[in-house]
XYZ file of C-alpha atoms in Angstrom:
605
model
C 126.691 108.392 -67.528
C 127.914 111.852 -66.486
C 124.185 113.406 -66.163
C 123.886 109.883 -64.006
C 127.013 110.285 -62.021
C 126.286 114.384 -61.557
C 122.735 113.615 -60.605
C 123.972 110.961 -58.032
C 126.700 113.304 -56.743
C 123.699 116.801 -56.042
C 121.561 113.979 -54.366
C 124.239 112.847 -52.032
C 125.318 116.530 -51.536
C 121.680 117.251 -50.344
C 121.115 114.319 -48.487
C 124.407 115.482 -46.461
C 123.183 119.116 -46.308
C 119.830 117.619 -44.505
C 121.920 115.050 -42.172
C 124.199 117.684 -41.252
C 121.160 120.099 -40.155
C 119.438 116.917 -38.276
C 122.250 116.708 -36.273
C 122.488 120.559 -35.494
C 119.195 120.250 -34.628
C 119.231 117.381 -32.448
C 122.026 118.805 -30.453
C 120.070 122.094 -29.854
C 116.970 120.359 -28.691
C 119.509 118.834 -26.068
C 120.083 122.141 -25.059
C 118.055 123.438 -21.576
C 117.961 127.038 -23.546
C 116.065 125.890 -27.283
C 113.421 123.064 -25.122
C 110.724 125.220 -27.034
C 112.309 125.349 -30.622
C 109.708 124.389 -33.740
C 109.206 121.823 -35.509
C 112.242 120.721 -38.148
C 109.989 121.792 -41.253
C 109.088 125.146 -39.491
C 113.430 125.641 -38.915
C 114.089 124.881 -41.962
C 111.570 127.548 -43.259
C 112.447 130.175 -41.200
C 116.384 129.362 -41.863
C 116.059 130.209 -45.410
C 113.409 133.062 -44.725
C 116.536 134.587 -42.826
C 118.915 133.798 -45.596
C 117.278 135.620 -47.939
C 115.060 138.478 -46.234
C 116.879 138.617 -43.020
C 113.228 138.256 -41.177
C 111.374 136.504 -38.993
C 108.442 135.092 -38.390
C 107.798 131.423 -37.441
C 111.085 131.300 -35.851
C 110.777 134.376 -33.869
C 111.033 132.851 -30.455
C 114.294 131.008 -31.372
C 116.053 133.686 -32.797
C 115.511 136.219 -29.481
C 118.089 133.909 -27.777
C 121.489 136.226 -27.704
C 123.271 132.960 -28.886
C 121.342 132.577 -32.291
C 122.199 136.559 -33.323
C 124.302 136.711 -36.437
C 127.727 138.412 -34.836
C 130.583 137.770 -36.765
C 132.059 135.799 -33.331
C 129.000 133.679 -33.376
C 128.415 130.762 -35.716
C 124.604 130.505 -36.440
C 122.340 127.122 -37.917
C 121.877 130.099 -41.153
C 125.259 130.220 -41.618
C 125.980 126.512 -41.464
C 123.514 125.736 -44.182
C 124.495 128.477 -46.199
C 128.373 126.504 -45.777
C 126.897 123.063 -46.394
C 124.773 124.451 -49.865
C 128.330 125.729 -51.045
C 130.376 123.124 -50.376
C 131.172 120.683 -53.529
C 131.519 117.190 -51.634
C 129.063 115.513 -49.432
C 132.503 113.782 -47.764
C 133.959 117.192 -46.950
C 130.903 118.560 -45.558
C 130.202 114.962 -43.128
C 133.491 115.547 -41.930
C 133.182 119.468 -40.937
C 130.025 118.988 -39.250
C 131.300 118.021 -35.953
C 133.614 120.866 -35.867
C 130.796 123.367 -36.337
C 128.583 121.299 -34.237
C 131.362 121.619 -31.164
C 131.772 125.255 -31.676
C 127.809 126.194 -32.040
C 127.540 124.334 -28.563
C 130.690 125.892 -26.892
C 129.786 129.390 -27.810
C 125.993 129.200 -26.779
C 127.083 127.439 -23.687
C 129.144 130.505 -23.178
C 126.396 132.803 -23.897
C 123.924 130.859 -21.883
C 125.919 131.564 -18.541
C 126.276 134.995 -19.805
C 122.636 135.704 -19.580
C 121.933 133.224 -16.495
C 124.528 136.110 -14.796
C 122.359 138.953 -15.741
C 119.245 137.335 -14.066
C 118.310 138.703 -10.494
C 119.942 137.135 -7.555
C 117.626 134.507 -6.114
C 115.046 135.686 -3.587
C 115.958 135.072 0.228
C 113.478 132.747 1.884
C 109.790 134.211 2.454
C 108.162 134.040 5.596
C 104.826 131.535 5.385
C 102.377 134.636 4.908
C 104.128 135.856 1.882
C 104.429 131.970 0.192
C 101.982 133.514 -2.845
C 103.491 136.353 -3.091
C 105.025 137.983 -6.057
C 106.585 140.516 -6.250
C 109.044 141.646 -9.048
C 112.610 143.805 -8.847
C 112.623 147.139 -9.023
C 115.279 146.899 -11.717
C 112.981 145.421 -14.043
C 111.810 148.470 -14.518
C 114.810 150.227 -14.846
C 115.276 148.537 -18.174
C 114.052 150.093 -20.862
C 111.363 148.155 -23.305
C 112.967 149.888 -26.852
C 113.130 147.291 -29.185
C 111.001 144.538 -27.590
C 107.497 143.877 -28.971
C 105.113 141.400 -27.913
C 104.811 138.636 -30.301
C 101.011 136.607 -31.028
C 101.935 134.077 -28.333
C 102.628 136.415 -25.377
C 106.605 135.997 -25.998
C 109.077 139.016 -26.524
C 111.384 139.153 -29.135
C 114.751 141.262 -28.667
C 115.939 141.331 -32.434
C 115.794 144.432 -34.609
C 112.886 144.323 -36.473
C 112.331 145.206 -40.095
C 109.536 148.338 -40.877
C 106.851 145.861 -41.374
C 107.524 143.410 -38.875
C 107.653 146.480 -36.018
C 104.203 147.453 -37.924
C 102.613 144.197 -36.962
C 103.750 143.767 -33.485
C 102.638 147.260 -32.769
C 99.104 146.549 -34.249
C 99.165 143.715 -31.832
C 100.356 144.919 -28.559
C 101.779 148.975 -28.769
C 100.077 150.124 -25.379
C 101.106 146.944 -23.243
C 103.603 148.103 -20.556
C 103.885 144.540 -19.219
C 106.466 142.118 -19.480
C 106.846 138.290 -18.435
C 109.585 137.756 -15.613
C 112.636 136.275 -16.667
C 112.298 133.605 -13.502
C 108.800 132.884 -12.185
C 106.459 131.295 -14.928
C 102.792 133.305 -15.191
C 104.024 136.108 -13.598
C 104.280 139.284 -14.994
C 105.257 143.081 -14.622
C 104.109 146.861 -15.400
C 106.000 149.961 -15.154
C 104.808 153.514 -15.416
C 101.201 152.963 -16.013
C 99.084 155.816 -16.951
C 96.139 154.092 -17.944
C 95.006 150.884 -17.230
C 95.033 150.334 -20.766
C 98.364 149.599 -20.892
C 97.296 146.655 -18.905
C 94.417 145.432 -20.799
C 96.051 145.730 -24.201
C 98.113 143.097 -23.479
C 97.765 139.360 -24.648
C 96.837 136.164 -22.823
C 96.070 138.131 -19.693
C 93.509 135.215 -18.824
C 96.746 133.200 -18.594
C 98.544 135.484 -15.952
C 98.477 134.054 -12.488
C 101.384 136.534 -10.881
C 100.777 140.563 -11.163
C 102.803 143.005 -9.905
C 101.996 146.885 -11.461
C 104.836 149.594 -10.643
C 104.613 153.678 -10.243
C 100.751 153.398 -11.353
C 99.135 157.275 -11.530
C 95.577 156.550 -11.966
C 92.975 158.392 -9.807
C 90.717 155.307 -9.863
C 91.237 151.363 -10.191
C 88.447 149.096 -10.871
C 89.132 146.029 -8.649
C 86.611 144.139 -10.551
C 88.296 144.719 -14.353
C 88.823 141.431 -15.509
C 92.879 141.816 -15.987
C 92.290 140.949 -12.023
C 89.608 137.907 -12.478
C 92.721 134.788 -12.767
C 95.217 136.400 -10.247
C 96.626 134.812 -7.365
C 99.082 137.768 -6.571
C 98.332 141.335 -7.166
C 100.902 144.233 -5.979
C 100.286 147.823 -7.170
C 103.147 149.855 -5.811
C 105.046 152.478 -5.683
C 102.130 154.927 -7.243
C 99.416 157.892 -7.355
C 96.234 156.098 -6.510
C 93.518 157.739 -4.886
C 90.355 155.331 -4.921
C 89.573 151.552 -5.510
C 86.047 151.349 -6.489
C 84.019 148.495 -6.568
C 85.353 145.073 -5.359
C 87.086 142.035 -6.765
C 84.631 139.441 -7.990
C 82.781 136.819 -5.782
C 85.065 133.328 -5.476
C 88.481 135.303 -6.493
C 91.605 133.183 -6.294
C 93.563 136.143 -4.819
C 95.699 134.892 -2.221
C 98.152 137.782 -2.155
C 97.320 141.379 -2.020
C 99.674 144.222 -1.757
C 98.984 148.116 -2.650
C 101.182 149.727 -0.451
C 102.999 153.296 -0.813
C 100.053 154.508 -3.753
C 98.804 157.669 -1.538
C 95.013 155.669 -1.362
C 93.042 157.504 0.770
C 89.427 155.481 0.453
C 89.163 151.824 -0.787
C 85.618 149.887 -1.656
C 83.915 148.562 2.278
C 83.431 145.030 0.020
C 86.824 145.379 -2.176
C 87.670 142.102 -0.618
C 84.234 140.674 0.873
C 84.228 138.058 -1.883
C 87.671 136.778 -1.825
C 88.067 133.884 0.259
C 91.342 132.618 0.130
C 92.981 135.832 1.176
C 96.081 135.190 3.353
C 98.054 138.098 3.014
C 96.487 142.341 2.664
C 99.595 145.096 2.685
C 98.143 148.700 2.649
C 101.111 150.306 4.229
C 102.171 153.770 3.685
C 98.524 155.092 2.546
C 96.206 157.410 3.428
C 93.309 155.164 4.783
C 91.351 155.358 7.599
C 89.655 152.230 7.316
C 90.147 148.395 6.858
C 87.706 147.085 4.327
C 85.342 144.335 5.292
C 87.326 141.351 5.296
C 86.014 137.438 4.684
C 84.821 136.230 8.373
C 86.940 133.516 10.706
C 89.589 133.869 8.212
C 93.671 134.032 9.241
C 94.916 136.944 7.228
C 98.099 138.888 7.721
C 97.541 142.563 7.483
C 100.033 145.457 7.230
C 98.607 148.664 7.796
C 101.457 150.394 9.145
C 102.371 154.308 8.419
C 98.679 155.054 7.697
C 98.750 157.897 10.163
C 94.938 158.530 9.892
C 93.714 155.134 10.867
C 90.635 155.382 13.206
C 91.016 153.205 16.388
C 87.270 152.726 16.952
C 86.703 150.048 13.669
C 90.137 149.052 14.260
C 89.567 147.901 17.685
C 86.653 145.909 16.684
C 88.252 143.760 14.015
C 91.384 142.821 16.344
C 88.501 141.594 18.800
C 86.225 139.850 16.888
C 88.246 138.768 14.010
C 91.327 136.272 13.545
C 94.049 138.581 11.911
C 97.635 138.806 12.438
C 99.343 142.361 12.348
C 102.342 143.224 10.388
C 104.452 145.494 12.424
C 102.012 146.138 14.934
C 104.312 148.222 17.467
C 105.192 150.433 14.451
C 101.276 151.073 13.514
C 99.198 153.587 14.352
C 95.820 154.553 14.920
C 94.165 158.209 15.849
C 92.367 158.101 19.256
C 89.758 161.144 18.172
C 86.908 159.378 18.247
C 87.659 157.070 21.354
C 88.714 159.535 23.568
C 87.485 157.591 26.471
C 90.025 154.953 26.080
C 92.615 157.700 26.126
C 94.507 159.987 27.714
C 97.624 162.835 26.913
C 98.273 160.537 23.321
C 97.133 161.471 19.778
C 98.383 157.906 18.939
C 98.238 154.308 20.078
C 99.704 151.546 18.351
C 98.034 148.252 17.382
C 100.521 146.462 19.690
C 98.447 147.899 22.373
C 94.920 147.284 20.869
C 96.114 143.682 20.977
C 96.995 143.710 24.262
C 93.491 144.942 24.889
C 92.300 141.935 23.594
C 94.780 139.697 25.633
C 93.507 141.429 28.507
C 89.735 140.253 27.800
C 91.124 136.600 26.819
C 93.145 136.076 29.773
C 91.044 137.017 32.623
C 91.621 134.843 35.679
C 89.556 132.178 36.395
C 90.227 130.692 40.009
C 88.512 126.788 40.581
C 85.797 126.861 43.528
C 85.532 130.852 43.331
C 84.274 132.207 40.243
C 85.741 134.408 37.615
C 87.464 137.662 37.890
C 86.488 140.594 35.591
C 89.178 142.231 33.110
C 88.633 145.879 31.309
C 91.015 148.258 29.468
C 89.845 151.651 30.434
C 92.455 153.736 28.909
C 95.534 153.935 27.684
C 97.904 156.396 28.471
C 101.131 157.527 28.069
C 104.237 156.896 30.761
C 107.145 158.239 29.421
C 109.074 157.830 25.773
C 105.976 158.335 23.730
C 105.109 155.002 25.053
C 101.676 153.768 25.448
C 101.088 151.352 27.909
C 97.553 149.596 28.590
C 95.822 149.784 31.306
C 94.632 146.114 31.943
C 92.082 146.192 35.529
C 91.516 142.567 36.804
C 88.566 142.866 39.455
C 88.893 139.423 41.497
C 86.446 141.379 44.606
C 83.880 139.641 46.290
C 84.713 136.097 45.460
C 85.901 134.893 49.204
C 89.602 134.234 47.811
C 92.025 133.670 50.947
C 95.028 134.202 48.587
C 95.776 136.360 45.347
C 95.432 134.885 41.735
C 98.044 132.504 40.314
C 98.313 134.867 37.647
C 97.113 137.891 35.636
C 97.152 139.228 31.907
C 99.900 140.632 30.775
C 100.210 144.695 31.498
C 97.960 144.254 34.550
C 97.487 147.900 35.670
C 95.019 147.367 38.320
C 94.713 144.363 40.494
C 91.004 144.802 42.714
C 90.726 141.904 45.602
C 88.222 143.572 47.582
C 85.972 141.671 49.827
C 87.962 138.757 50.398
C 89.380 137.195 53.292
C 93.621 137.200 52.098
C 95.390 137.288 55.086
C 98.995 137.437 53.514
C 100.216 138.796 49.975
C 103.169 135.978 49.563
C 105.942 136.507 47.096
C 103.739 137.167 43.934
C 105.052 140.525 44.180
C 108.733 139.589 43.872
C 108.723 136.217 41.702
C 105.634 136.510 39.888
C 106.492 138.643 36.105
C 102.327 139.227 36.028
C 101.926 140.989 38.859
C 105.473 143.359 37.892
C 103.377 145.956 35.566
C 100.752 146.519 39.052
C 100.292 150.039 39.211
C 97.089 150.562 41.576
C 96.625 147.696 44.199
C 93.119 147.761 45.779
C 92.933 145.194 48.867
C 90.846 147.059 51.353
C 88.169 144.554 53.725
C 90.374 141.641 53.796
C 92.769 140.615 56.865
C 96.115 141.400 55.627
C 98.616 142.104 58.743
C 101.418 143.008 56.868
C 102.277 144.671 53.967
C 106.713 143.960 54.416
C 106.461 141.629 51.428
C 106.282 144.730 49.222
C 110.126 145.492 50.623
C 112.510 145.485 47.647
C 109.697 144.870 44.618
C 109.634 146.771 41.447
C 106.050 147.375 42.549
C 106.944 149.836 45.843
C 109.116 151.511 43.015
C 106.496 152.384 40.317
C 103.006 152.030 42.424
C 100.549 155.187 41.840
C 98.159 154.040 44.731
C 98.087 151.157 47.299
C 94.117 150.496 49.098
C 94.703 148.724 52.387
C 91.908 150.024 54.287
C 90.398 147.586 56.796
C 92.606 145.014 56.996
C 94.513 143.797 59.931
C 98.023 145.515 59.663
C 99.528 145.733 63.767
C 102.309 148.084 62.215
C 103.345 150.394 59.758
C 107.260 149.675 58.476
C 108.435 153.702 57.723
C 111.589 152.866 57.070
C 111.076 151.609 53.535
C 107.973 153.282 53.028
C 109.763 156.525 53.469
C 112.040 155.962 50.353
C 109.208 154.906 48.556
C 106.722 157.944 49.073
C 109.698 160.443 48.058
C 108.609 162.746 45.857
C 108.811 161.493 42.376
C 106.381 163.115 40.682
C 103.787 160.444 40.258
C 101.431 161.693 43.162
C 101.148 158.363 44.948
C 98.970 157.708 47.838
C 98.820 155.109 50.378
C 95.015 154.259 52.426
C 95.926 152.643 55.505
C 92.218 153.886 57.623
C 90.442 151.124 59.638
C 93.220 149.340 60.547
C 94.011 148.672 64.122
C 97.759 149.205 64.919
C 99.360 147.737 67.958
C 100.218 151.275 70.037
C 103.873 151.737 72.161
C 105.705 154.571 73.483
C 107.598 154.310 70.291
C 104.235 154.533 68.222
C 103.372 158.139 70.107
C 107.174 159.218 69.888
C 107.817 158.337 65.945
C 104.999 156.963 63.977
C 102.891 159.645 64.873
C 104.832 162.523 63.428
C 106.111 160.075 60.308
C 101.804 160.235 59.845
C 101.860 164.162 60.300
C 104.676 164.358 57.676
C 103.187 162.634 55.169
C 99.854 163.430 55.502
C 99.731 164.173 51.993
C 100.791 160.626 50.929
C 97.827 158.941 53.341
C 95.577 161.457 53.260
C 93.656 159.199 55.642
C 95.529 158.980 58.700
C 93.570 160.487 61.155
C 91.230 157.096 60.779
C 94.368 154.710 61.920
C 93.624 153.271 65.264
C 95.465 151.363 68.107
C 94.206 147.835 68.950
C 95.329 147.955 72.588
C 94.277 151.732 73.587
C 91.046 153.325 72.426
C 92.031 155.846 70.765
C 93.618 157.150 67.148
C 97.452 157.554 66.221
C 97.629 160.682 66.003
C 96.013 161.306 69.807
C 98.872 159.489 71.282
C 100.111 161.166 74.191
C 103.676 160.686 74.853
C 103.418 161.553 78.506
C 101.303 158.875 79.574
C 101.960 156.147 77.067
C 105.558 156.430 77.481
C 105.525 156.057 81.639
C 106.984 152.472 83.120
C 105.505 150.698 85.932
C 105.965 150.927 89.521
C 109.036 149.570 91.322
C 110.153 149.528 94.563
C 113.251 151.746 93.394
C 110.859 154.239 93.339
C 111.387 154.373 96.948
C 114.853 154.414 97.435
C 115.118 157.986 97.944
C 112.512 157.949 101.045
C 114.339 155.336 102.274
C 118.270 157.333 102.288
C 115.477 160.419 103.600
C 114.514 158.294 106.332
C 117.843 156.879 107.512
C 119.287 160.735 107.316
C 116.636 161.888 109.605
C 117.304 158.662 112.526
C 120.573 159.709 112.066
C 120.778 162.805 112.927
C 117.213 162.327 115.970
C 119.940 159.567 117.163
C 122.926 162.233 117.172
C 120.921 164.701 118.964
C 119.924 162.250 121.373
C 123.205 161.480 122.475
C 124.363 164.712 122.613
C 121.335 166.006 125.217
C 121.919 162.902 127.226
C 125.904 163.740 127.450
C 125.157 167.412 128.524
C 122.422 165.974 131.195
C 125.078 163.720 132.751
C 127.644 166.888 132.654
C 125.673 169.377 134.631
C 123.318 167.602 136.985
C 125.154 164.123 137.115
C 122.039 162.218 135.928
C 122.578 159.138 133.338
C 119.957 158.674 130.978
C 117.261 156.391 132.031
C 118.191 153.856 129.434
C 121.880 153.599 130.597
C 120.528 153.845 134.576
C 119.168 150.262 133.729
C 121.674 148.730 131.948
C 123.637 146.194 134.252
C 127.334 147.000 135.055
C 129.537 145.461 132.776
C 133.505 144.667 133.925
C 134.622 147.128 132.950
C 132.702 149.702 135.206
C 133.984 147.937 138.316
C 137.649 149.420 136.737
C 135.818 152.609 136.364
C 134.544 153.055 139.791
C 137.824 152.104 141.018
């Protein structure tokens, strides 16, 4: 009966041992933190494997959490069994269980926001091009990989390790460098890679989806290694690289590429040929000269910036024929040495202004019932600031237009309406933004008669040369071309010849020597003409142009002569008749026939 009743009693005492572990169990499968625990018979292996050897090997992965360390402020599932095997009533040990349970949850709870705090902040919002994208902290690295091996699965344990255990994990991954992110799933991280080695060593690298290889000092990288073939983001960063040789292979999955700041100076014409779902390509801060080959009609986004030895030539061509969207494009660079045509006084041009070059192609004018107007970029050239600013030339000549284009690309330097028969110029000048950038204006053989609307535009204030020959212009306005042909430096010139001024007094008096004085700025006004006198501005003669008609108070002196002379024939006269009468008594004939008036019959008497 006793062996009966003790028998009964160690059954029911193990029976409550096992209960009491289920329910540990089940409440750390609820847990977010032990969702990839073992099965119960592998637990309960390891449990006692720690008990007695202090080891581990099937329970490796659960044991690297910090809440499952044996600290003497930290209850563990090894130390509850070991309290459940020494306790002498199955009642007792029922009755504990939920205390223990409580306190195993509330410290790993604890724990678990512990490490949730150490993670990295959460990533700000990428822009679209950067959506595949990985790239990992630069703290990651900071932290130093003592202590953590890489277990058979691809998982990292951060327990100490006994001598044999730290003997196997070495055997299985001592040269790997790489670690799995503590956030992103797939993706993982190198630091301080000598050798690619250190790479290739590690495990389940056909798994890896997410790359991203820190302060890498290798002369050459093989961009068809297969550590590269299942990547959809690859950064190398932050190295010594000098070459990538050969290219990544055909039908890659790379959608993310980023090698910036490695010192490359040459990479592979076909590194990326094959890879056709390429969105994003850094190469900043490099030594390249080059763009690889890139897969045709493709959108990619391409940083290229602070690669001072870019080549313009090649780089040209791919903004024109290819879809690709720059990265920082005012801030990058290319050399103009071996398009020195397109340049002058710069020994750079940034991409901003290659792809203005392109703009200036695309949006050439094309004006219904005339035809099409011709755009080039001849050069580029600097203004002032280190600036480069494109020189856009829209040639609209010989196309019969009777007013100036709607509008222009953007940066128009030079606006050519030759040949045409535009009578006014309108208000583009002064409301229309595309024509605010004009810097030569070519309108000669058209019938322009007045060139005023240029009065208070930003065009009169920056203009290198204005063309007006042969139009119909009847007068010159000096007072506001006088401001605007001060010397500023910029050598402008004005062509007014052929056109046919309407002459004055005031056009012999004042225009003429305003012409003289700035014979320099119109270097062709000897060939200005008058359309009312046949002959040239400058042979104006003041003398006869500035005479007036004749009037009959012309004549008013001859008259007053006239009048003075009577008077005085009439005084003298009268005094020879009066002396007549004195000495020989004789009246004047005229007064010896006058009939006597009254008044002589007093007289006589």
């Amino acid at each position: 009966m006793f062996a009966y009743t003790h028998q009964s009693r160690t059954r029911m005492q193990f029976s409550g041992s096992w209960l009491l572990i289920l329910l540990l169990l089940a409440g750390a499968c609820a847990r977010p933190e032990t969702s990839q625990d073992p099965p119960l018979s592998e637990q309960s292996s390891s449990l006692t494997h720690t008990m007695e050897e202090g080891e581990l090997e099937e329970g490796e992965q659960w044991t690297s959490k910090p809440a499952r360390t044996l600290t003497p402020d930290n209850v563990t599932l090894a130390e509850i069994a070991m309290a459940v095997t020494s306790n002498s009533g199955a009642v007792t040990e029922t009755t504990q269980a939920p205390a223990v349970v409580t306190t195993v949850e509330s410290t790993s709870s604890s724990t678990s926001t512990t490490s949730a705090a150490t993670l990295p902040p959460a990533a700000p919002e990428q822009p679209k091009y950067l959506k595949h994208c990985f790239h990992a902290e630069e703290q990651l690295c900071g932290n130093s990989f003592d202590g953590r091996a890489e277990s058979p699965d691809g998982q990292t344990a951060s327990m100490p390790q006994s001598d044999s255990q730290s003997q196997n994990a070495g055997a299985q991954g001592n040269n790997c460098q790489c670690r799995e992110h503590p956030v992103r799933t797939n993706s993982w991280y190198c630091c301080n890679i000598s050798q690619v080695t250190m790479i290739s060593s590690c495990s389940n690298i056909s798994k890896w989806t997410n790359l991203h290889v820190r302060n890498m000092t290798v002369k050459d990288v093989d961009l068809s290694n297969p550590i590269f073939r299942s990547l959809q983001s690859l950064a190398v960063t932050d190295g010594n690289i000098t070459r990538l040789v050969n290219a990544f292979p055909r039908h890659s999955a790379l959608k993310c590429l980023n090698i910036s700041n490695n010192n490359i100076s040459e990479i592979h014409s076909r590194a990326v040929k094959d890879v056709p779902h390429l969105e994003f390509f850094g190469m900043s801060h490099n030594n390249l000269s080059l763009v690889p080959h890139r897969n045709q009609n493709k959108n990619i986004t391409l940083d290229i910036s602070g690669n001072m030895r870019m080549l313009c030539t090649p780089l040209n061509e791919i903004i024109y024929n290819e879809s690709i969207n720059f990265l920082n494009p005012e801030h990058s660079y290319c050399q103009y040495n071996a398009t020195r045509t397109w340049f002058q006084s710069t020994d750079k041009v940034s991409v901003e202004q290659l792809e203005n070059r392109k703009r200036c192609l695309t949006n050439c004018p094309v004006i219904p019932n005339y035809g099409n107007c011709k755009c080039t970029l001849e050069n580029i050239m600097i203004i002032q600031d280190n600036q480069s600013k494109p020189q856009c030339h829209v040639d609209c000549s010989n196309l019969g237009l009777v007013e100036l284009p709607q509008r222009l690309p953007d940066n128009t330097f030079m606006l050519n309406i030759t040949n045409n028969k535009i009578t006014r110029l309108g208000d583009y000048f002064q409301t229309n933004p595309t024509y605010h950038n004009i810097n030569r204006f070519v309108a000669d053989n058209n019938q322009i008669s007045s060139i005023l609307e240029f009065e208070g535009t930003k065009f009169i204030e920056t203009f290198q040369r204005i063309y007006m020959r042969n139009n119909s212009l009847s007068k010159i306005p000096e007072y506001f071309l006088n401001n605007a042909l001060m010397d500023s430096g910029l050598g402008r010139r004005i062509y007014l010849a052929g056109n046919k001024l309407q002459c004055d007094c005031n056009s012999a008096k004042t225009l003429q020597n305003w012409l003289k004085e700035r014979s320099s700025d119109i270097p062709d006004y000897m060939d200005i003409r008058c359309r009312n006198i046949p002959l040239s501005v400058i042979e104006l003669q003041e003398t006869k142009l500035c005479q007036s008609p004749p009037d009959w108070t012309d004549y008013i002196y001859y008259l007053i002569a006239a009048e003075v002379i009577l008077l005085l024939a009439l005084i003298a006269k009268v005094s020879y008749d009066y002396w007549v009468f004195k000495t020989a008594g004789y009246l004047p004939w005229p007064a010896s026939k006058m009939p006597k008036l009254p008044c002589d019959w007093l007289c006589e008497s």
